[in-house]
Amino acid sequence: MAEEKVVDIEELGKPIKDVDYGIVNKIVLQLLSELDMINTRAEFDKFVNRMRKQHKIQFSYPQILYCYRNYCKANNIDIDDRVVSLVQKKSNRSASGVMIVTVFTAPYPNGQAFSCEYDCYYCPKEPNQPRSYLMKEPGVLRANRMKFDCVGQFRDRCRAYYFMGHPIDKIEMIVLGGTWSSYPKDYRDDFIRDIYYAANTFYDENFTTSPRDKLTLKEEQTINQTAQCHIIGLGLETRPDRINVREMREFRKYGVTKVLIGVQSVFDKYLIRVNRRCNKSHTIKAIKQLKEAGFKVQCHIMFDLPQPLKDGVDPKKPQFEIDDIDTSVNVAEDDRKMIDIITTDPRFNFDEIKLYPTMTTDYTRIKDEYDRGVYKPYGEAKIDEDGKMTDILFDNIMYFMQVVPPYMRADRIIRDIPVGDYVYAGTKRGNMGQDIHDTLRKNNIKCMDIRYREIKKNDVDPITAVMKERIFDGSGGKEYFLSFETEDEKYIFGFLRLRLSPDAGYTSEKHTDVAFPELVGCAMIRELHVYGHTVKVGTKTDGAKQHFGFGKRLVNRSFEIAIENGFAKISVISGIGVMNYYRKFGFEIEGLNNYMIKNLL
């Protein structure tokens, strides 16, 4: 059982309503005495209601957890994960095995007047917010509350998770905001350094009164390798046309493991229409360059973009009229074609995808076009005379979920924009992602999306897992997707992405320029993910974890495949905070870019 550190509630600074903690402490002791008879959340809810009536007191689940943690600390005993799982709120947040923490960069970095030098017509530019984001989006609200301070955002989010009962030890960081490359370099360097500093000091009991000084990025990264709060992955958001050798080397200096790029469409006519200023060829090149450097690639796709321009219309016109638009184009049909391309074309083998149907909001050019009848989205659900709803956009996304390959993860369906506050046109189904999943389950439709199949809290014995190997072409290389799944492929326990490519480390197939010399000739592990700590079904007496070694078995199988294919060494793009895990397999840092290499022969 992993030991969880307990810190004083005052140090974490989480406001908790006044309650008689003496009574709550007694309730905790009662809970421990009855623990073997409480096996489900429903049974725990009944226990809580009984205690509230018996003691005539109202208390929250976080208050129970707080008292329980302090009880364990005072008695020098390990925390029982059964108690935490019973009390835990929003349990799916950590069911994937890591906690995802998103922070936002500032709208005016170091006084600079912009956070993105581009002007895509669908992209909101709300004053005092980073470009493309709106103040009332949940994460952006938090960033504003913290004045876009990276450390403040991290601590605020992790405090909330901690008091919900989630472990704050393995963190995947996602940095959002404007276009990353548009920010001043000193701001970028400091922001990333502050991520590691925030993690390293999260459990520092003196932080609120006398926080230690920030060290250099390299020093904070070194500390994080052995810190209690590890940064196990780091993702940055940028554009396909900003991917180059300099950028990728900077990413690796930061410890970036995943790059999020806004693809939006695979058809240039739509990219031109919305003033994207990059095209399909940039996307194809960016995906290949990132994969040859070992990165995990997440791409963002927009459905329901405005109809393209007629031939001969100047895309730089200050204002489009309806006569400029090729109204013969069926955008919904093109979106269906795009789905077929991104799920079958080897040049578009995304590892992860976010589906962002266009939502017309304030502070955008397309809102003006919508008001004037120039932009007519198809994504608005319609009710016919019989009261039946038709939603072509919903149908398109349902189609995607039925053809998505088993190695792709749909990280999000629809932007987290408060519909009532901002959305004027386009889809207004803010819960579309949940609706999609509910429809799949209700109709027993098979879906191979990784996120849909994650084991989470499902009562499936991991001993039933079998290793599956899927091989496919991707951006000029051979990709192996190794996974542990149930035999029927309904649930996935963990997976590994292995890339075998003659172009590893190079900038192109010509092999004239080397981006990362340490990767040349390497098989590359681009991702390893095991979904949480698996607990054997029926284990309840001592709460002990039954480790099935999925990660170790996946890594060892990747060694075998690399050797079978003639590779003498293998690399892994490790998060800074998980490097010691890979050292157990014989990996060591080689070169100047934080890659870990293992000789196989």
XYZ file of C-alpha atoms in Angstrom:
601
model
C 0.000 0.000 0.000
C 1.448 3.370 -0.990
C 2.029 5.718 1.898
C 0.279 9.060 1.561
C 1.759 12.059 3.270
C -0.565 14.031 5.525
C -0.089 17.769 5.791
C -1.784 20.253 8.066
C -5.028 21.532 6.621
C -3.950 25.097 7.391
C -0.806 24.638 5.303
C -2.824 23.579 2.274
C -5.070 26.554 2.895
C -8.309 24.792 1.972
C -11.271 26.553 3.569
C -13.481 24.045 5.369
C -16.682 25.097 7.094
C -16.670 25.067 10.873
C -17.676 21.759 12.398
C -17.141 20.031 15.726
C -14.067 18.039 14.740
C -14.163 16.192 18.057
C -17.391 14.528 16.935
C -16.040 13.905 13.432
C -13.020 12.200 14.999
C -15.384 9.868 16.878
C -17.211 9.150 13.628
C -13.902 8.223 12.001
C -13.229 5.694 14.768
C -16.727 4.283 14.260
C -16.058 4.036 10.524
C -12.866 2.076 11.113
C -14.668 -0.324 13.435
C -17.312 -1.015 10.761
C -15.021 -0.850 7.726
C -15.145 -4.557 6.899
C -18.923 -4.295 6.544
C -18.804 -1.277 4.203
C -17.868 -2.341 0.699
C -19.643 0.111 -1.598
C -20.226 3.842 -1.849
C -23.958 3.272 -1.266
C -23.219 1.468 2.008
C -20.893 4.280 3.011
C -23.580 6.875 2.236
C -25.948 5.010 4.574
C -23.277 5.025 7.282
C -22.817 8.792 6.885
C -26.549 9.466 7.090
C -26.794 7.306 10.209
C -23.932 9.209 11.852
C -25.489 12.567 10.978
C -28.759 11.574 12.645
C -27.079 9.943 15.638
C -24.790 12.892 16.390
C -27.149 15.612 15.102
C -24.346 17.134 13.063
C -23.817 18.030 9.428
C -20.356 17.265 8.108
C -18.845 16.822 4.665
C -16.955 13.925 3.152
C -13.767 16.027 2.911
C -14.049 16.663 6.666
C -14.175 12.911 7.301
C -11.130 12.462 5.119
C -9.300 15.289 6.860
C -9.874 13.748 10.288
C -8.976 10.285 9.042
C -5.698 11.507 7.563
C -4.799 13.289 10.779
C -5.686 10.144 12.752
C -3.264 8.143 10.608
C -0.578 10.767 11.005
C -0.980 10.934 14.793
C -0.836 7.147 15.107
C 1.934 6.685 12.527
C -0.061 4.248 10.408
C -0.497 3.959 6.666
C -3.624 5.297 5.072
C -6.033 2.561 4.006
C -6.958 3.097 0.380
C -10.386 1.585 1.030
C -11.280 4.556 3.227
C -10.011 7.048 0.675
C -11.927 5.403 -2.168
C -15.154 5.444 -0.149
C -14.842 9.130 0.698
C -13.390 10.224 -2.627
C -15.374 12.716 -4.693
C -15.272 12.694 -8.515
C -13.409 9.403 -8.422
C -12.973 9.263 -12.205
C -10.532 12.159 -11.931
C -7.816 9.798 -10.730
C -9.151 6.559 -12.185
C -6.788 6.895 -15.142
C -3.829 6.495 -12.795
C -2.660 10.121 -12.803
C -4.068 13.488 -11.844
C -4.323 15.925 -14.731
C -3.625 19.528 -13.770
C -4.169 22.296 -16.308
C -2.622 25.739 -15.945
C -3.033 28.775 -18.184
C -0.463 31.234 -19.411
C -1.114 34.951 -19.023
C -2.890 37.180 -21.553
C -0.149 39.820 -21.319
C 3.092 37.918 -20.645
C 5.768 40.191 -19.216
C 3.831 43.177 -20.516
C 3.640 41.871 -24.090
C 0.429 43.045 -25.755
C -0.641 39.648 -27.103
C -0.572 35.929 -26.316
C -1.012 34.867 -29.952
C 0.155 36.692 -33.074
C -2.459 35.008 -35.266
C -6.098 35.888 -35.898
C -8.195 32.817 -36.685
C -11.781 33.885 -37.298
C -13.379 31.341 -34.931
C -11.020 32.188 -32.076
C -12.318 34.497 -29.308
C -10.181 37.399 -28.176
C -11.843 38.418 -24.944
C -10.016 41.323 -23.282
C -7.653 40.354 -20.464
C -7.791 36.633 -21.343
C -5.260 34.448 -23.182
C -6.228 34.148 -26.821
C -8.901 31.547 -27.639
C -10.038 31.175 -24.016
C -13.015 32.746 -22.261
C -13.068 33.982 -18.691
C -15.998 31.867 -17.503
C -14.507 28.548 -18.625
C -13.807 26.674 -15.363
C -10.040 26.443 -15.746
C -9.764 30.030 -16.947
C -11.789 31.258 -13.977
C -9.300 29.567 -11.689
C -6.392 31.110 -13.589
C -7.934 34.572 -13.262
C -8.468 34.045 -9.554
C -4.770 33.261 -9.249
C -3.834 36.165 -11.566
C -2.374 33.602 -13.985
C 0.370 32.751 -11.516
C 1.554 29.237 -12.341
C 2.329 28.209 -8.759
C -0.979 29.556 -7.492
C -2.943 27.703 -10.172
C -1.130 24.445 -9.424
C -1.612 24.655 -5.667
C -5.254 25.693 -5.963
C -6.107 22.777 -8.247
C -4.132 20.201 -6.291
C -5.573 21.373 -2.964
C -9.044 20.806 -4.365
C -8.074 17.325 -5.544
C -6.433 16.531 -2.197
C -9.552 17.372 -0.228
C -11.645 15.278 -2.596
C -9.473 12.335 -1.586
C -7.280 12.070 -4.656
C -3.583 11.210 -4.413
C -1.325 14.144 -5.285
C 1.735 12.202 -6.325
C 1.620 11.570 -10.089
C 0.737 14.682 -12.056
C 0.275 15.124 -15.779
C 0.600 18.840 -16.505
C -1.154 20.512 -19.415
C -0.247 24.106 -20.277
C -2.891 26.049 -22.189
C -3.253 29.674 -23.175
C -2.333 31.470 -26.356
C 0.114 30.043 -28.887
C 3.093 28.855 -26.828
C 5.649 30.041 -29.370
C 4.180 33.557 -29.282
C 5.239 34.065 -25.669
C 8.603 35.648 -24.771
C 11.280 33.051 -24.129
C 12.068 34.240 -20.612
C 8.371 33.968 -19.732
C 8.218 30.438 -21.139
C 11.319 29.370 -19.228
C 10.076 30.797 -15.940
C 6.587 29.331 -16.360
C 7.897 25.792 -16.844
C 10.386 26.183 -13.983
C 7.471 27.229 -11.781
C 5.575 24.019 -12.604
C 8.347 21.911 -11.109
C 8.773 24.315 -8.196
C 5.044 24.112 -7.426
C 5.154 20.318 -7.424
C 8.332 20.159 -5.359
C 6.938 22.458 -2.669
C 3.340 21.225 -2.577
C 3.918 19.199 0.589
C 6.257 21.768 2.173
C 4.642 22.512 5.548
C 6.392 25.898 5.685
C 5.305 27.044 2.238
C 2.574 29.480 3.299
C 4.791 31.229 5.860
C 8.291 30.993 4.394
C 8.408 29.449 0.910
C 11.880 28.581 -0.270
C 13.450 30.427 -3.181
C 12.936 29.155 -6.694
C 15.967 27.434 -8.178
C 16.921 27.003 -11.826
C 14.804 24.861 -14.132
C 17.458 22.140 -14.125
C 17.734 22.161 -10.333
C 13.959 21.972 -9.855
C 13.799 19.096 -12.356
C 16.496 17.217 -10.461
C 14.547 17.637 -7.218
C 11.351 16.458 -8.895
C 12.874 13.086 -9.754
C 12.679 12.174 -6.065
C 9.918 14.530 -4.884
C 6.678 13.178 -3.449
C 4.696 15.057 -6.097
C 6.079 13.917 -9.451
C 5.514 15.557 -12.825
C 5.147 12.366 -14.863
C 4.063 14.092 -18.078
C 4.012 17.597 -19.524
C 1.984 18.796 -22.501
C 2.215 22.102 -24.368
C -0.228 23.547 -26.907
C 0.989 25.071 -30.172
C 0.413 25.208 -33.942
C 1.590 22.705 -36.578
C 3.574 25.354 -38.446
C 5.549 26.237 -35.312
C 7.059 22.772 -34.969
C 10.763 22.825 -35.833
C 14.054 21.557 -34.442
C 14.621 24.554 -32.182
C 11.124 24.273 -30.762
C 11.393 20.526 -30.134
C 14.761 20.901 -28.417
C 13.258 23.532 -26.155
C 10.368 21.184 -25.414
C 12.782 18.488 -24.326
C 14.700 20.910 -22.126
C 11.395 21.542 -20.379
C 10.616 17.822 -20.056
C 7.683 17.945 -22.483
C 6.296 14.513 -23.373
C 3.140 15.478 -25.292
C 2.504 18.192 -27.869
C -1.014 19.449 -28.535
C -1.468 20.939 -32.007
C -4.474 22.679 -33.493
C -5.113 20.882 -36.774
C -8.768 22.022 -37.074
C -9.245 20.549 -40.576
C -7.442 18.343 -43.082
C -8.939 20.364 -45.947
C -7.057 23.522 -46.902
C -10.209 25.229 -48.191
C -11.545 25.414 -44.633
C -8.215 26.520 -43.174
C -8.042 29.338 -45.718
C -11.629 30.302 -44.956
C -10.915 30.876 -41.251
C -7.520 32.574 -41.749
C -5.630 29.726 -40.107
C -2.388 30.620 -41.922
C -1.159 27.051 -41.958
C -2.275 24.120 -44.067
C -2.514 20.358 -44.262
C 1.122 19.971 -45.287
C 2.227 21.683 -42.070
C 0.169 19.199 -40.063
C 1.571 16.154 -41.863
C 5.134 17.408 -41.396
C 4.580 18.342 -37.748
C 3.136 14.952 -36.824
C 6.076 13.151 -38.411
C 8.689 15.423 -36.832
C 7.144 15.032 -33.402
C 6.923 11.262 -33.687
C 10.523 10.981 -34.906
C 11.451 12.827 -31.720
C 9.438 10.410 -29.581
C 6.662 12.799 -28.561
C 3.065 11.811 -28.001
C 0.855 13.804 -30.385
C -2.580 15.189 -29.597
C -4.473 16.901 -32.417
C -7.507 19.156 -32.206
C -10.165 18.862 -34.900
C -13.029 21.287 -35.504
C -16.299 20.213 -37.076
C -18.885 22.618 -38.485
C -16.435 25.268 -39.682
C -17.815 27.933 -42.053
C -18.378 26.958 -45.682
C -15.318 27.702 -47.857
C -14.902 30.651 -50.197
C -15.704 30.620 -53.881
C -12.757 30.386 -56.250
C -11.180 33.777 -56.801
C -12.376 35.397 -53.575
C -9.568 37.154 -51.729
C -9.236 35.381 -48.342
C -7.826 38.610 -46.885
C -11.011 40.580 -47.466
C -11.829 42.527 -44.298
C -15.396 41.224 -44.430
C -17.010 38.356 -46.313
C -20.466 38.574 -47.838
C -22.806 35.702 -48.634
C -21.882 36.006 -52.331
C -18.262 35.166 -51.407
C -19.257 31.812 -49.931
C -19.500 28.529 -51.829
C -22.886 27.572 -50.434
C -22.948 24.391 -52.526
C -20.458 22.762 -50.145
C -21.966 20.355 -47.622
C -19.852 20.858 -44.505
C -21.414 17.913 -42.665
C -20.456 15.564 -45.502
C -16.922 16.971 -45.559
C -16.674 16.401 -41.815
C -17.668 12.775 -42.353
C -14.926 12.490 -45.006
C -12.452 14.065 -42.593
C -13.322 11.430 -39.999
C -12.467 8.711 -42.518
C -9.147 10.400 -43.276
C -7.987 10.905 -39.694
C -8.900 7.340 -38.733
C -7.289 5.587 -41.739
C -4.592 7.780 -43.339
C -1.140 6.885 -41.885
C -0.090 10.532 -42.132
C -2.747 11.436 -39.550
C -2.171 8.767 -36.908
C -2.897 10.954 -33.902
C -2.284 9.400 -30.507
C -4.967 11.551 -28.947
C -7.673 13.768 -30.350
C -9.938 16.513 -29.100
C -13.119 17.026 -31.097
C -14.100 20.675 -30.981
C -17.293 21.444 -32.906
C -17.317 25.127 -33.823
C -19.166 27.203 -31.234
C -19.945 30.777 -32.227
C -19.107 33.059 -29.317
C -18.579 36.702 -28.550
C -15.250 38.263 -29.488
C -15.001 36.349 -32.805
C -15.286 37.302 -36.456
C -17.592 34.373 -37.187
C -20.170 35.802 -34.777
C -20.456 38.841 -37.021
C -20.739 36.516 -40.017
C -23.449 34.527 -38.265
C -25.385 37.685 -37.447
C -25.276 38.709 -41.119
C -26.247 35.266 -42.418
C -22.830 34.571 -43.950
C -22.011 31.666 -41.623
C -24.741 29.067 -41.210
C -23.655 26.236 -38.885
C -25.203 22.811 -39.284
C -24.512 21.837 -35.674
C -27.690 23.171 -34.134
C -30.114 20.390 -33.259
C -33.505 20.672 -34.960
C -36.957 19.508 -33.875
C -39.364 18.400 -36.612
C -43.156 18.647 -36.583
C -43.454 15.282 -34.832
C -41.173 16.416 -32.027
C -38.260 14.259 -33.196
C -34.810 15.778 -32.824
C -32.231 15.544 -35.594
C -28.653 16.433 -34.798
C -26.302 15.854 -37.733
C -23.271 16.941 -35.722
C -24.091 14.433 -32.992
C -24.469 11.746 -35.669
C -21.062 12.619 -37.119
C -19.375 12.306 -33.739
C -21.193 9.037 -33.119
C -19.786 7.843 -36.436
C -16.282 8.831 -35.336
C -16.674 6.884 -32.104
C -17.610 3.773 -34.070
C -14.626 3.923 -36.447
C -11.952 5.313 -34.110
C -8.939 2.952 -34.097
C -8.020 1.186 -30.845
C -4.758 3.118 -30.468
C -6.420 6.573 -30.434
C -7.791 8.349 -27.357
C -10.607 10.878 -27.690
C -9.495 13.128 -24.865
C -12.451 15.484 -25.123
C -15.642 15.936 -27.096
C -16.680 19.625 -27.263
C -15.044 22.633 -25.619
C -15.787 23.326 -21.971
C -17.421 26.669 -22.780
C -20.397 27.700 -20.601
C -23.157 27.554 -23.196
C -25.532 30.000 -21.537
C -22.846 32.642 -21.118
C -21.144 32.564 -24.487
C -22.558 30.331 -27.227
C -24.728 32.098 -29.801
C -24.723 29.520 -32.572
C -23.556 26.047 -33.402
C -24.072 23.192 -31.013
C -25.343 24.084 -27.575
C -25.063 20.562 -26.176
C -22.456 21.294 -23.551
C -22.735 17.725 -22.259
C -22.359 16.157 -25.695
C -19.446 13.985 -24.606
C -21.553 12.372 -21.899
C -24.485 12.042 -24.308
C -22.236 10.243 -26.791
C -20.965 7.777 -24.179
C -24.476 7.186 -22.848
C -25.778 6.488 -26.358
C -22.973 4.027 -27.041
C -23.683 2.109 -23.835
C -27.462 2.217 -24.130
C -27.358 0.768 -27.632
C -24.475 -1.626 -26.918
C -22.423 -0.094 -29.737
C -18.803 -1.192 -29.879
C -16.331 1.658 -29.502
C -12.546 1.218 -29.486
C -11.659 4.683 -28.191
C -9.075 4.252 -25.425
C -10.805 6.664 -23.062
C -14.133 4.913 -23.485
C -12.476 1.563 -22.663
C -10.366 2.629 -19.664
C -10.932 0.274 -16.758
C -11.589 3.084 -14.246
C -13.750 1.765 -11.391
C -15.305 -1.118 -13.304
C -15.391 -4.371 -11.364
C -13.205 -6.416 -13.692
C -10.564 -8.786 -12.364
C -7.190 -7.784 -13.878
C -6.176 -11.437 -13.902
C -8.406 -11.745 -16.977
C -6.232 -9.303 -18.937
C -4.422 -10.512 -22.040
C -1.652 -8.767 -23.942
C -2.611 -7.590 -27.412
C -0.256 -6.338 -30.101
C -1.450 -4.094 -32.909
C 0.900 -2.998 -35.681
C 0.187 -0.185 -38.117
C 1.955 2.362 -40.312
C 2.252 5.884 -39.010
C 4.046 8.866 -40.567
C 6.660 6.733 -42.294
C 7.350 4.423 -39.374
C 6.008 1.211 -37.906
C 3.916 1.710 -34.784
C 3.299 -1.003 -32.195
C 0.411 -0.518 -29.812
C 0.893 -3.021 -26.998
C -1.898 -3.281 -24.470
C -3.420 -5.341 -21.694
C -7.145 -5.701 -22.308
C -9.981 -8.043 -21.570
C -10.315 -10.719 -24.234
C -13.432 -9.067 -25.662
C -11.554 -5.712 -25.928
C -14.178 -3.989 -23.794
C -11.729 -2.781 -21.151
C -8.105 -1.703 -21.295
C -5.763 -1.862 -18.280
C -2.684 -0.253 -19.787
C -0.742 0.253 -22.987
C 2.610 1.139 -24.523
C 3.376 2.961 -27.777
C 6.522 1.735 -29.537
C 7.792 3.331 -32.746
C 10.272 1.685 -35.108
C 11.429 4.150 -37.737
C 14.524 4.580 -39.905
C 14.097 8.332 -39.454
C 14.279 8.436 -35.647
C 16.149 11.544 -34.540
C 16.235 13.068 -38.024
C 14.290 16.060 -39.313
C 13.195 14.305 -42.528
C 13.499 11.138 -44.599
C 16.560 12.616 -46.362
C 18.689 12.166 -43.215
C 20.612 15.348 -43.996
C 19.903 17.042 -40.668
C 19.837 15.480 -37.221
C 17.569 16.952 -34.573
C 18.391 14.504 -31.774
C 21.558 12.465 -32.378
C 20.921 10.275 -29.336
C 17.758 8.928 -31.028
C 19.377 7.897 -34.304
C 19.106 4.124 -34.607
C 16.757 3.863 -31.617
C 13.483 2.087 -31.223
C 11.336 4.592 -29.328
C 8.893 4.114 -26.465
C 6.631 7.133 -26.882
C 4.195 6.393 -24.089
C 3.570 3.949 -21.265
C 0.346 4.207 -19.296
C -1.140 1.786 -16.801
C -4.523 2.735 -15.421
C -4.094 3.247 -11.718
C -3.402 0.612 -9.094
C -5.389 -2.472 -9.974
C -7.022 -4.170 -7.010
C -7.904 -7.823 -7.290
C -11.629 -8.440 -7.202
C -12.740 -9.571 -3.733
C -9.815 -7.969 -1.923
C -11.263 -6.044 0.991
C -9.841 -7.337 4.254
C -6.558 -5.464 4.276
C -6.783 -3.098 1.339
C -3.502 -4.395 -0.063
C -2.793 -3.726 -3.715
C -2.331 -6.655 -6.052
C 0.220 -5.473 -8.587
C 0.045 -7.370 -11.835
C 3.179 -5.833 -13.344
C 1.468 -4.600 -16.501
C 3.985 -1.787 -16.971
C 6.998 -4.043 -16.541
C 5.598 -6.654 -18.907
C 4.817 -4.056 -21.567
C 8.300 -2.536 -21.357
C 10.003 -5.928 -21.517
C 7.906 -6.907 -24.535
C 8.962 -3.677 -26.269
C 12.596 -4.729 -25.741
C 11.889 -8.059 -27.414
C 10.176 -6.439 -30.395
C 13.004 -3.938 -30.857
C 15.612 -6.722 -30.848
C 13.529 -8.857 -33.214
C 13.518 -5.919 -35.634
C 17.279 -5.383 -35.501
C 17.514 -2.446 -33.100
C 20.499 -2.300 -30.752
C 19.116 0.397 -28.479
C 15.801 1.803 -27.347
C 14.756 5.203 -26.021
C 11.958 6.446 -23.821
C 10.631 10.004 -23.637
C 10.198 10.054 -19.893
C 8.503 12.644 -17.771
C 11.024 14.209 -15.411
C 9.346 12.835 -12.304
C 9.252 9.227 -13.481
C 12.848 8.836 -14.682
C 13.808 6.651 -11.732
C 11.158 4.142 -12.803
C 12.881 3.688 -16.147
C 16.312 3.493 -14.540
C 15.150 0.193 -13.034
C 15.038 -1.164 -16.600
C 18.545 0.052 -17.402
C 17.670 3.358 -19.060
C 19.964 6.332 -18.469
C 19.924 9.913 -19.712
C 22.038 10.292 -22.832
C 22.769 13.514 -24.674
C 21.492 16.988 -23.864
C 17.749 16.562 -24.376
C 16.506 14.496 -21.414
C 16.025 11.329 -23.458
C 16.700 8.051 -21.686
C 18.473 5.327 -23.661
C 19.056 1.624 -23.024
C 21.447 -0.576 -24.963
C 19.757 -3.828 -25.915
C 22.744 -5.866 -27.045
